[in-house]
Coordinates of C-alpha atoms in Angstrom, one line a residue:
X22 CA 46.1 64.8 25.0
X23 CA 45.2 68.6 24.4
X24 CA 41.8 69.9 25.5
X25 CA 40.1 70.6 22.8
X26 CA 39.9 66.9 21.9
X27 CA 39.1 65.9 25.7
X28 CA 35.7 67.8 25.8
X29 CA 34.9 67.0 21.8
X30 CA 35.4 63.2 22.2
X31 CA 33.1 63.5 25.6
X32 CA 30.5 64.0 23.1
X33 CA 28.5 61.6 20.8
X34 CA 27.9 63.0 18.1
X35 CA 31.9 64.0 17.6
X36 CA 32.3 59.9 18.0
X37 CA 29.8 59.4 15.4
X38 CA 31.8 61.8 12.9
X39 CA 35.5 61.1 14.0
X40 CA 34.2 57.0 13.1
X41 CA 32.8 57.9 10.2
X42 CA 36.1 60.2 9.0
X43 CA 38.4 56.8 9.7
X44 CA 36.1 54.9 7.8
X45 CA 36.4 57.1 5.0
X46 CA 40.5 57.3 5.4
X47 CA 40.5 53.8 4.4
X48 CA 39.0 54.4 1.1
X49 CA 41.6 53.8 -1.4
X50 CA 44.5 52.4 1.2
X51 CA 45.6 49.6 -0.2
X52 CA 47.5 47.2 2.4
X53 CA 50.5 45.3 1.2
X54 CA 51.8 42.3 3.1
X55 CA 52.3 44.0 6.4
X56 CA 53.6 40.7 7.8
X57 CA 56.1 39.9 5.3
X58 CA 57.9 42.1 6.7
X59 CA 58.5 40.0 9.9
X60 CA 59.5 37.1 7.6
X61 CA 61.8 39.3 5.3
X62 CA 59.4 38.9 1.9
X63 CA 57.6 41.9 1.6
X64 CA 58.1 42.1 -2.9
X65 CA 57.1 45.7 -2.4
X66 CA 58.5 48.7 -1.6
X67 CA 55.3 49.9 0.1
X68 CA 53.1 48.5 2.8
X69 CA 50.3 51.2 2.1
X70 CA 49.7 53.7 0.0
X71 CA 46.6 56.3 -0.6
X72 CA 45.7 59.6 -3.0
X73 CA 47.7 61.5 -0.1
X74 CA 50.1 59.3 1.9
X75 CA 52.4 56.7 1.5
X76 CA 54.3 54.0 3.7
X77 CA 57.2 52.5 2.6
X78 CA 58.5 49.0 4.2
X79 CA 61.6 50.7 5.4
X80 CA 59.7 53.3 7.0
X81 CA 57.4 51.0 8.9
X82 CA 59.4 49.0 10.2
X83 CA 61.5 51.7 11.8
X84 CA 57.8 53.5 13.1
X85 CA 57.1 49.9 14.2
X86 CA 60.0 49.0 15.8
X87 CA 60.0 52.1 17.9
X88 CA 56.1 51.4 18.7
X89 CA 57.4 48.0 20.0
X90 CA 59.8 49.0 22.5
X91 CA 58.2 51.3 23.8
X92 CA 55.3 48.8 24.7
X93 CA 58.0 46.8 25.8
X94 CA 56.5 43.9 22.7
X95 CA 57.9 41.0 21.9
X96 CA 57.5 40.6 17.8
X97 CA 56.1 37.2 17.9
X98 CA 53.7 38.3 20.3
X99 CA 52.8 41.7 18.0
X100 CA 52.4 39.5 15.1
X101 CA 50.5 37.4 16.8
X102 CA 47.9 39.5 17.8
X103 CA 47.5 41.2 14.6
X104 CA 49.4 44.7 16.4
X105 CA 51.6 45.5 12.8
X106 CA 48.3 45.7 11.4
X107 CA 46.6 48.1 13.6
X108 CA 49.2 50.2 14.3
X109 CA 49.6 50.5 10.0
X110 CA 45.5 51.6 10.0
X111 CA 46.3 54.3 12.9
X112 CA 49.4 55.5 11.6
X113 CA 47.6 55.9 7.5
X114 CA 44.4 57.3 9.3
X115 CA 46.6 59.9 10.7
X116 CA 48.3 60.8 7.8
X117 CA 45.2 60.9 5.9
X118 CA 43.6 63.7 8.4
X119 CA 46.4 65.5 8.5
X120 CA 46.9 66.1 4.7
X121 CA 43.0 66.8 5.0
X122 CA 43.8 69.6 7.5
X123 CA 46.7 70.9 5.2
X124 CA 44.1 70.8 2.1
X125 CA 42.0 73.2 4.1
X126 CA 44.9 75.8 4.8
X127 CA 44.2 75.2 8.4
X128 CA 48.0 76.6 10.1
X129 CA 48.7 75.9 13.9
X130 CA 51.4 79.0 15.0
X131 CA 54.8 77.9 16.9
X132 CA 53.0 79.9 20.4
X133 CA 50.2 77.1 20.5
X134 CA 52.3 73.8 20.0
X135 CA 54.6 75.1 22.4
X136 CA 51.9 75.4 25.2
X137 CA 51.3 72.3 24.3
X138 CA 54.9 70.6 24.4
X139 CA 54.9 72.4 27.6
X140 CA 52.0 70.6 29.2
X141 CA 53.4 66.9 27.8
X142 CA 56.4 67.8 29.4
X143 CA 55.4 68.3 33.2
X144 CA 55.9 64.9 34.0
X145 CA 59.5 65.9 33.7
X146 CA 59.7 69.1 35.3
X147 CA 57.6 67.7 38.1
X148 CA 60.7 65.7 39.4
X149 CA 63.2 68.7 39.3
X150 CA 64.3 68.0 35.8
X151 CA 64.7 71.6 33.8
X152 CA 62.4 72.2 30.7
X153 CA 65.7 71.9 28.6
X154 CA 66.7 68.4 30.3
X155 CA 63.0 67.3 30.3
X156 CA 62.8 68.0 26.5
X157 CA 65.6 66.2 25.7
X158 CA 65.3 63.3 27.7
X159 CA 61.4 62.9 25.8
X160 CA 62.9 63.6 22.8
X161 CA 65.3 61.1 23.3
X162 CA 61.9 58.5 24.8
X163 CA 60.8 59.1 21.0
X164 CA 63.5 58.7 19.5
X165 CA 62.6 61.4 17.1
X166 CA 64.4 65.6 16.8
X167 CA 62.7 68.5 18.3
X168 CA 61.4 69.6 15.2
X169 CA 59.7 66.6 14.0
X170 CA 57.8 66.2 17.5
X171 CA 56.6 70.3 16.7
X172 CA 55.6 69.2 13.4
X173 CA 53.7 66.4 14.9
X174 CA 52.1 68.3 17.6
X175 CA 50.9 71.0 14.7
X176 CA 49.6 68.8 12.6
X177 CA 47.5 66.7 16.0
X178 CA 46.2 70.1 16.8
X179 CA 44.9 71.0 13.1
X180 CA 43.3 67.7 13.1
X181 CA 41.4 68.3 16.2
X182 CA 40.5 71.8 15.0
X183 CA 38.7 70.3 11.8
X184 CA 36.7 67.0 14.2
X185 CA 35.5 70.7 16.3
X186 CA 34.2 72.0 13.3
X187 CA 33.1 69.4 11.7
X188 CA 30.6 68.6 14.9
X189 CA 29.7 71.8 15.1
X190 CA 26.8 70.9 12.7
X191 CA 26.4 67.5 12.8
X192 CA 23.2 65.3 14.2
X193 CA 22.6 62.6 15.5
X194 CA 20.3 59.2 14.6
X195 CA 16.9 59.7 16.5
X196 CA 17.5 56.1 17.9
X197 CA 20.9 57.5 19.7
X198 CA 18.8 60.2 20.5
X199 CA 16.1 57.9 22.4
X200 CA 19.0 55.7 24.4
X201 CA 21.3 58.3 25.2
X202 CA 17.6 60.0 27.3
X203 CA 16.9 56.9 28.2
X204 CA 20.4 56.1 30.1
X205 CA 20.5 59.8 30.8
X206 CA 17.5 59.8 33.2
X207 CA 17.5 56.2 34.6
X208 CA 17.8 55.9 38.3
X209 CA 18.9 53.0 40.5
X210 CA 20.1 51.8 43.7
X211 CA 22.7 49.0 45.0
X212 CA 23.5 47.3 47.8
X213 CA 26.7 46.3 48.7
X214 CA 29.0 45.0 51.4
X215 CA 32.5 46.0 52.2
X216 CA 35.2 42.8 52.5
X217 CA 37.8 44.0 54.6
X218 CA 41.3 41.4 55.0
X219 CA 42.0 42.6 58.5
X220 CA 42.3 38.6 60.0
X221 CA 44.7 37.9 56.9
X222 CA 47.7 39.3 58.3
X223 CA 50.0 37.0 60.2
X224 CA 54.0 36.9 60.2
X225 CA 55.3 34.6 57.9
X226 CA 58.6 32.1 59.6
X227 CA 62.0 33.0 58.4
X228 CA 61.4 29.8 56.1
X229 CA 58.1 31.3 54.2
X230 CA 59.9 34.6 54.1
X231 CA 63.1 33.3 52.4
X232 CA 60.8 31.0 50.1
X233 CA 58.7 33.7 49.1
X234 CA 61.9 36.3 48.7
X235 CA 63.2 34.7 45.7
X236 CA 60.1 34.5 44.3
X237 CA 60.1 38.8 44.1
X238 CA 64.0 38.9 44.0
X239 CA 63.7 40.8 40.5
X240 CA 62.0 43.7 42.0
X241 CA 64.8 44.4 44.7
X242 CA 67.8 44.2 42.2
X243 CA 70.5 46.4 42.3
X244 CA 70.5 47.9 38.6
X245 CA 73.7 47.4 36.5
X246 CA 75.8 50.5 36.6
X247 CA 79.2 52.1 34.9
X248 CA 81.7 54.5 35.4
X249 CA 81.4 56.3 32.3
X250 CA 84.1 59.4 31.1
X251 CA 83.0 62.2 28.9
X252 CA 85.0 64.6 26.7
X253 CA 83.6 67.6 25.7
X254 CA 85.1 68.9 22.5
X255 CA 84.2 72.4 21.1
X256 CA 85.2 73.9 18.1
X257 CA 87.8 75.4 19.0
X258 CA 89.7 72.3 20.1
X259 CA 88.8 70.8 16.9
X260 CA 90.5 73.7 15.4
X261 CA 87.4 74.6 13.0
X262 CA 86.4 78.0 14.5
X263 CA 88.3 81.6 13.3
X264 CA 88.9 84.5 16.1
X265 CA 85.8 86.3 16.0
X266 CA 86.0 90.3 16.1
X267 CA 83.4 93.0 17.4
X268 CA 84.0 94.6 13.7
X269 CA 83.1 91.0 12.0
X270 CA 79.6 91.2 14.8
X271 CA 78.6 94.6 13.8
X272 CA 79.0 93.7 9.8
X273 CA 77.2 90.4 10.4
X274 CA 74.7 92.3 12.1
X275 CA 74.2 95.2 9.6
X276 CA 74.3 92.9 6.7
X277 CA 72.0 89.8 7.9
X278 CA 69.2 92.7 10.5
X279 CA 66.2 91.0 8.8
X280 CA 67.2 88.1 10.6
X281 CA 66.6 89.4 14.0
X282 CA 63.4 91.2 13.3
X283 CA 60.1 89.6 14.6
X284 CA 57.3 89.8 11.8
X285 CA 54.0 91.9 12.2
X286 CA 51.6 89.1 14.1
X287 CA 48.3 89.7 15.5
X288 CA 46.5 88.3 18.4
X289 CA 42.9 86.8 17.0
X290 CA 40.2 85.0 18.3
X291 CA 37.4 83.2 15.6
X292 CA 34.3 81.7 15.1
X293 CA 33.3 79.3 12.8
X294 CA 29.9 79.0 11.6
X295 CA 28.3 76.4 9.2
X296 CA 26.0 79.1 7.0
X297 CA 26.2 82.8 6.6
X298 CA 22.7 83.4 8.1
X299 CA 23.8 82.2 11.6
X300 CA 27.8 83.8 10.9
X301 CA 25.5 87.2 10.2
X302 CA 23.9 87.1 13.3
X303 CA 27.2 86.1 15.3
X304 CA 29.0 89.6 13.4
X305 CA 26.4 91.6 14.5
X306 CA 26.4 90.8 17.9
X307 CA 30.1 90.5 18.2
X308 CA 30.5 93.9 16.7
X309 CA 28.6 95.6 19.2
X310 CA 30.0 93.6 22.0
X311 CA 33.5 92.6 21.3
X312 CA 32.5 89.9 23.0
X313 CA 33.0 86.7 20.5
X314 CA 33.3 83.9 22.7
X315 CA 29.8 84.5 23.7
X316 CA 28.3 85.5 20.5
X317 CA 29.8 82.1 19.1
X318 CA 27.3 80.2 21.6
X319 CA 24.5 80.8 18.6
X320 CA 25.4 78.3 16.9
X321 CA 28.8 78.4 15.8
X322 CA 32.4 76.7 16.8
X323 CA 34.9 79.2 19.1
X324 CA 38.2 79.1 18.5
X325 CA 39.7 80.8 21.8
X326 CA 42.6 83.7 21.1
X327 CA 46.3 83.2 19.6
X328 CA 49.0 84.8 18.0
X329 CA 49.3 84.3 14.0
X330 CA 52.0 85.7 12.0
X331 CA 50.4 86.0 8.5
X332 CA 52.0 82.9 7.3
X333 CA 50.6 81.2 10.0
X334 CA 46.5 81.6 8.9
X335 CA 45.1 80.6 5.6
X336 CA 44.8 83.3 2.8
X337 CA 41.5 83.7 2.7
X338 CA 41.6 84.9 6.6
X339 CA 45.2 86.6 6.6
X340 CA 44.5 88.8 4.2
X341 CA 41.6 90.6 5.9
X342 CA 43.1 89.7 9.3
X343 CA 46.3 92.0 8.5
X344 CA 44.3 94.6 6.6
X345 CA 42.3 95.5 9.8
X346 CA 42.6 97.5 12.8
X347 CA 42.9 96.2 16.8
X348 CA 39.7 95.7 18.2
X349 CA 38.0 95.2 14.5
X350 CA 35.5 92.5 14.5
X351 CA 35.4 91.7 10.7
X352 CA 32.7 90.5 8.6
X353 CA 32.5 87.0 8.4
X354 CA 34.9 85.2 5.5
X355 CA 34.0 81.9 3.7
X356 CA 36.2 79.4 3.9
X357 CA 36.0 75.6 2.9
X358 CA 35.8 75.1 6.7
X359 CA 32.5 77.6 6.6
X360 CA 32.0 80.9 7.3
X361 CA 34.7 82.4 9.5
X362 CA 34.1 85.6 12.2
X363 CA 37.2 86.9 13.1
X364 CA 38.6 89.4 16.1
X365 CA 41.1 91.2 16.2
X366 CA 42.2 91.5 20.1
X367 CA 45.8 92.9 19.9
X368 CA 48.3 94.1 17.1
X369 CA 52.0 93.3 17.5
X370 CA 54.1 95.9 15.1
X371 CA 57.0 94.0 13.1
X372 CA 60.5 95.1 14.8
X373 CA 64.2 94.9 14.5
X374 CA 65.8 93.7 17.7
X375 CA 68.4 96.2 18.8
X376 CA 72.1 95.1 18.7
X377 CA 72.8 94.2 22.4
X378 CA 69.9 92.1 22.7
X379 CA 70.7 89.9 20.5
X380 CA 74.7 89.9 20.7
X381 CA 75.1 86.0 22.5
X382 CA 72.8 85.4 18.7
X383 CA 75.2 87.0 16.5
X384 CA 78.0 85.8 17.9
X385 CA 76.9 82.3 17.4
X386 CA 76.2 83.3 14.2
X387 CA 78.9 84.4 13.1
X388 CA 81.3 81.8 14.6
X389 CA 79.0 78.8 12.3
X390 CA 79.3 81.3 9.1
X391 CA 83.3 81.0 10.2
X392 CA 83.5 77.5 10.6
X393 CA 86.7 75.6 8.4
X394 CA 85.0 72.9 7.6
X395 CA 88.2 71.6 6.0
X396 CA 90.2 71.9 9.5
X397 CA 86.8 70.0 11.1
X398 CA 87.1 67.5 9.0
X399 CA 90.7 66.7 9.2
X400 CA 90.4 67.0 12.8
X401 CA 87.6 64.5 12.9
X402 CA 89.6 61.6 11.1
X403 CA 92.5 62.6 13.3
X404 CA 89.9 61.9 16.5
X405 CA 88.7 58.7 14.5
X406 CA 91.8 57.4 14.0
X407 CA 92.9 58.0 17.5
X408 CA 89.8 55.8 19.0
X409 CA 90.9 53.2 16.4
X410 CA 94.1 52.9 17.4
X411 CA 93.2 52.0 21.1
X412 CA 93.9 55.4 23.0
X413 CA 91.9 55.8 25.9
X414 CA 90.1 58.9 26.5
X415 CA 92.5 60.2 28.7
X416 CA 95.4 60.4 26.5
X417 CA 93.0 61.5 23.6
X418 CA 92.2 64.5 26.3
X419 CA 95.9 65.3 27.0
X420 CA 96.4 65.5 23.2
X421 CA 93.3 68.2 23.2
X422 CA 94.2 69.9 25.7
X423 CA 90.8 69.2 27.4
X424 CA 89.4 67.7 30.9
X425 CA 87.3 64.5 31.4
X426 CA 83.7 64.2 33.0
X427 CA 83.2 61.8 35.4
X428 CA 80.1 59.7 36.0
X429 CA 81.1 56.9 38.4
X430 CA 78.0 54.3 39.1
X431 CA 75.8 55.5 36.7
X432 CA 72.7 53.2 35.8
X433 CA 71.4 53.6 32.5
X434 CA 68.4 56.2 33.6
X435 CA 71.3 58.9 34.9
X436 CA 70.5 57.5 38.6
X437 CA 73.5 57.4 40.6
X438 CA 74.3 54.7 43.1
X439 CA 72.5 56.4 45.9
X440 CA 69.1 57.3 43.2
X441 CA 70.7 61.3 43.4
X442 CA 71.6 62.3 39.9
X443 CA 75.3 62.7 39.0
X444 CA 77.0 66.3 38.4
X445 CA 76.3 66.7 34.4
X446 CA 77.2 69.9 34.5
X447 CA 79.6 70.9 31.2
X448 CA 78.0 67.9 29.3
X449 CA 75.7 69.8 26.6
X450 CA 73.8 66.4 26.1
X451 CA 73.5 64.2 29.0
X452 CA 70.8 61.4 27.7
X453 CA 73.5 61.1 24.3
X454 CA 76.5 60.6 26.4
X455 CA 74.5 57.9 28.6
X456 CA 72.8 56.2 25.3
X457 CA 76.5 55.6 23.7
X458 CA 78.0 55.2 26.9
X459 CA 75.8 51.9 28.0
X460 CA 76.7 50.6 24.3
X461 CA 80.1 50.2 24.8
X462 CA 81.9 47.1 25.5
X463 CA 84.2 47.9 29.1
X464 CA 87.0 49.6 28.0
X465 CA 85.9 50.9 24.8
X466 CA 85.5 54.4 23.6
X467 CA 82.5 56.2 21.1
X468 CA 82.9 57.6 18.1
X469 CA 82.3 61.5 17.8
X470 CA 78.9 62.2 18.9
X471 CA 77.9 66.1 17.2
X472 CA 75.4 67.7 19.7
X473 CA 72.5 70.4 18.6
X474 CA 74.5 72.5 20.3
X475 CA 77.7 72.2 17.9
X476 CA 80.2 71.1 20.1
X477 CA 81.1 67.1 20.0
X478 CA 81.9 64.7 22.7
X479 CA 83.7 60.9 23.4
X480 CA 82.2 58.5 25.9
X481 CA 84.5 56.1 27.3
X482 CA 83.0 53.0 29.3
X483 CA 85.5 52.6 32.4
X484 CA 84.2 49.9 34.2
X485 CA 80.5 48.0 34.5
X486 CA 78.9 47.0 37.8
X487 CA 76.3 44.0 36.9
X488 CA 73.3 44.1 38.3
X489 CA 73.0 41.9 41.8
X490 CA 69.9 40.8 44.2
X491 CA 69.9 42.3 47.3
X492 CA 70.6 40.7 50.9
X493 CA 67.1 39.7 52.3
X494 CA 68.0 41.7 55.7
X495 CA 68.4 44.7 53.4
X496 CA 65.1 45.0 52.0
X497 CA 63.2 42.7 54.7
X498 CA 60.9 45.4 55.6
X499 CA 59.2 46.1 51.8
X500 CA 59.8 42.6 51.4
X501 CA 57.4 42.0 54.8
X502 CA 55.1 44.9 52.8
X503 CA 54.5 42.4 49.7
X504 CA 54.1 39.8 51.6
X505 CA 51.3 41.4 54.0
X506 CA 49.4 43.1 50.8
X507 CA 50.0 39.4 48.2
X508 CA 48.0 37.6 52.2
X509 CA 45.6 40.2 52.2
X510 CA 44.8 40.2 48.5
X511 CA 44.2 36.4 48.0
X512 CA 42.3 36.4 51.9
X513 CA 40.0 38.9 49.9
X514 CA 39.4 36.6 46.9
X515 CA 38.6 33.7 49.0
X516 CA 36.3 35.9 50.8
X517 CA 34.5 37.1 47.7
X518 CA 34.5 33.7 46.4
X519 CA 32.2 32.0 49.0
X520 CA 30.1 35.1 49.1
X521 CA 29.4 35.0 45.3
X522 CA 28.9 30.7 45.5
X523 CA 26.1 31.2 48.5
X524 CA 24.7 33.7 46.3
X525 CA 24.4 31.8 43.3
X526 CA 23.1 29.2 44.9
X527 CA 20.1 31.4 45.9
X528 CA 21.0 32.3 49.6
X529 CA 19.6 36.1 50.0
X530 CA 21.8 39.2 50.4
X531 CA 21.4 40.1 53.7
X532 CA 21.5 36.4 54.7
X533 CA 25.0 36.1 53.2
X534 CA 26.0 39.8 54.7
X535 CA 24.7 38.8 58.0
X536 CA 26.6 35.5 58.5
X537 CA 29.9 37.3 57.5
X538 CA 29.1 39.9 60.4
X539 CA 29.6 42.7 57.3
X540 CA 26.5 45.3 57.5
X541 CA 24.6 46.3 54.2
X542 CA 24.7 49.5 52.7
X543 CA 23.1 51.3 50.1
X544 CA 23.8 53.8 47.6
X545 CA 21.1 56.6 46.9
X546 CA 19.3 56.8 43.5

């Protein structure tokens, strides 16, 4: 997924070492009966368990169940295959790199997993979605919070920091060696023929068509949809939030300023080298050049510039790192990783945000410090015992004083009827409201759903809309389009077919390629 583990895996010596790291991960692991748990008679509480990670039953099954669905996996089929028990070795070997990377005080900073969440999620801006609604609609794909998917993205990119260094030095067998030149500087041609299914195509009677329609039915269906009511409850409304003053803003500001000050963080750039000889050499030219990227190419691993706050770096490195001056190039600092070079390309000062900036903050702030909790609570049951007692979300709205959302012919994906999305706006978590909403039996109404955001909402299910085939005239002319490409595709087999019997049979190449009228080509070397 990230780059720096796209061009080390292209190598083989970083193969060699990241197989012989998992074969050392399962040293001590000690696997439990990982398919009890499908038959309910797992004795233990854990399914495996090492020096520096543990996984309970209860916890696997919930990491396993989630790995199902979204493979779309049938358990019997899973347990069949022998899935629980690969999916147990990933997720340990994981776990067992990444307490290795905390071991060695490597830290990933917030600035770097967040250019990497930002690349995962372009798949979602790409189709007009905002980076808020794209985050939470992957987050919600996982099934996991926003800060356990930061965690996970830290600890992935430590790992792939230690496989770079850890192939910095490494070698490889002279028998690899000798294969790898060999395949490198073989050369060969082909020959080949192109099959083409132009003569396949021929319209099929209103009979075939019909015939074959229900075949493909499944893949014109309408997709069952719901009118679906929302009500948006803030804090207010549930009578836990106190009037908020500009006095109470500017003591809450005074009183809590190291809150919104940004720390001292520095802007560094490092190499790693194996010996301090070769990190030596690398100082000395980097010192006069400022130039460590290229310095780095004698023999050492570049790690390309960031922004660390000091907590973010191991000791060993922070401690100088701080200590020096913008533009320093420092000497080089052993680590257990090796000897570290380190630049330092830019110095951001530690400062308090001024009041105005960071008003919309403190107000928040303050309005969470003067929650009643009591009155949310009490107005929580009240909610609770109002969706008990059979009130629809309307009359539960007139009592609140609040307005409904409508989402009429929703499908479960947000899709409206005509594929445009619905008008979410005022509904702080779309994806939640949809989840619960396509839960609920018609008629029925949600409990209080809490959002990140810290106002709360009700889903009411309205009315559902069962998913139907289409009319054959409707979709006739995609229809016409499978039929044409399913001709073409078996034409092409049968083709291929004889060609590959005459050529078993000992008939030459161009024989074969002349009797199909089909001209031979060749590659170059």
């Amino acid at each position: 997924m990230l780059s720096m583990m796209r061009s080390g895996t292209q190598s083989i010596v970083l193969k060699l070492v990241l197989f012989g790291l998992l074969l050392l991960a399962t040293v001590g692991l000690a696997l439990m009966d990982y398919q009890g748990m499908f038959r309910k008679a797992t004795h233990s509480n854990k399914v495996a368990d090492s020096k520096c990670a543990t996984i309970t039953t209860v916890e696997f099954d919930h990491l396993l169940q989630g790995a199902l669905r979204r493979q779309h996996m049938k358990q019997d089929e899973a347990y069949r295959t022998g899935y629980p028990e690969i999916f147990l070795q990933q997720e340990m070997n994981s776990r067992i790199l990444t307490c290795a990377v905390r071991d060695l005080g490597l830290y990933v900073d917030d600035q770097t997993a967040a250019k990497e969440l930002k690349k995962m999620l372009e798949g979602f801006t790409k189709q007009g979605l905002s980076e808020k609604e794209a985050l939470q609609r992957f987050l919600y794909s996982l099934g996991i919070s926003e800060g356990q998917l930061v965690e996970s993205l830290k600890a992935q990119i430590g790992v792939e920091m230690l496989m770079q260094a850890l192939s910095a030095g490494a070698t490889a067998p002279q028998q690899m060696v000798e294969d790898a030149t060999k395949y490198r500087y073989e050369s060969r041609r082909a020959e080949f023929i192109t099959l083409t299914a132009d003569d396949a195509k021929k319209a099929p009677s209103d009979q075939d068509l019909n015939k074959y329609y229900k075949t493909i039915s499944d893949r014109f269906m309408v997709p069952e949809t719901r009118n679906l009511a929302v009500l948006v409850i803030d804090h207010k409304a549930m009578g836990g939030q106190k009037e908020v003053t500009p006095e109470m803003l500017k003591d809450w500001y005074n009183t809590h300023q190291n809150e919104y000050a940004t720390v001292e963080k520095r802007v560094i750039s490092q190499a790693v080298a194996q010996d301090e000889p070769s990190a030596k050499i690398i100082y000395d030219q980097a010192s006069k050049s400022k130039d460590l990227k290229t310095a780095a190419k004698n023999g050492a691993t570049y790690i390309k510039s960031a922004e660390y706050a000091a907590g973010d770096i191991a000791v060993e490195i922070a401690d100088k790192t701080f200590a020096g001056k913008e533009g320093d190039v420092l000497e080089p600092i052993k680590t257990p990783l090796g000897w570290v070079i380190v630049h330092i390309e830019k110095v951001k000062p530690a400062a308090t945000s001024p009041f105005e900036t960071v008003k919309a903050q403190v107000e928040k702030d303050v309005a969470a410090s003067s929650d009643d909790s009591d009155a949310l609570y009490a107005k929580a049951n009240e909610i609770d015992d109002m969706v008990a007692s059979g009130k629809s979300l309307s009359e539960i709205g007139r009592t609140l004083g609040l307005h409904e959302h409508l989402l009429d012919h929703v499908d479960s994906k947000g899709n409206g009827i005509s594929g445009a999305k619905p008008d979410t706006a005022g509904i702080p978590e779309p994806d939640k409201a949809l989840a619960s909403g396509f839960t609920l039996q018609k008629g029925g109404v949600s409990q209080l759903i809490e959002t990140q955001s810290g106002e709360f909402m009700l889903v009411e299910n309205r009315d559902v809309f069962p998913a139907a085939e289409q009319p054959l005239e409707k979709v006739k002319a995609d229809v016409l389009k499978a039929w044409d490409k399913e001709q073409a595709s078996t034409a092409l087999d049968h083709q291929a077919a004889k060609a590959m019997e005459r050529l078993k049979m000992g008939e030459s190449f161009d024989t074969v390629a002349a009797s199909m009228n089909k001209k031979v080509e060749r590659t170059e070397m």
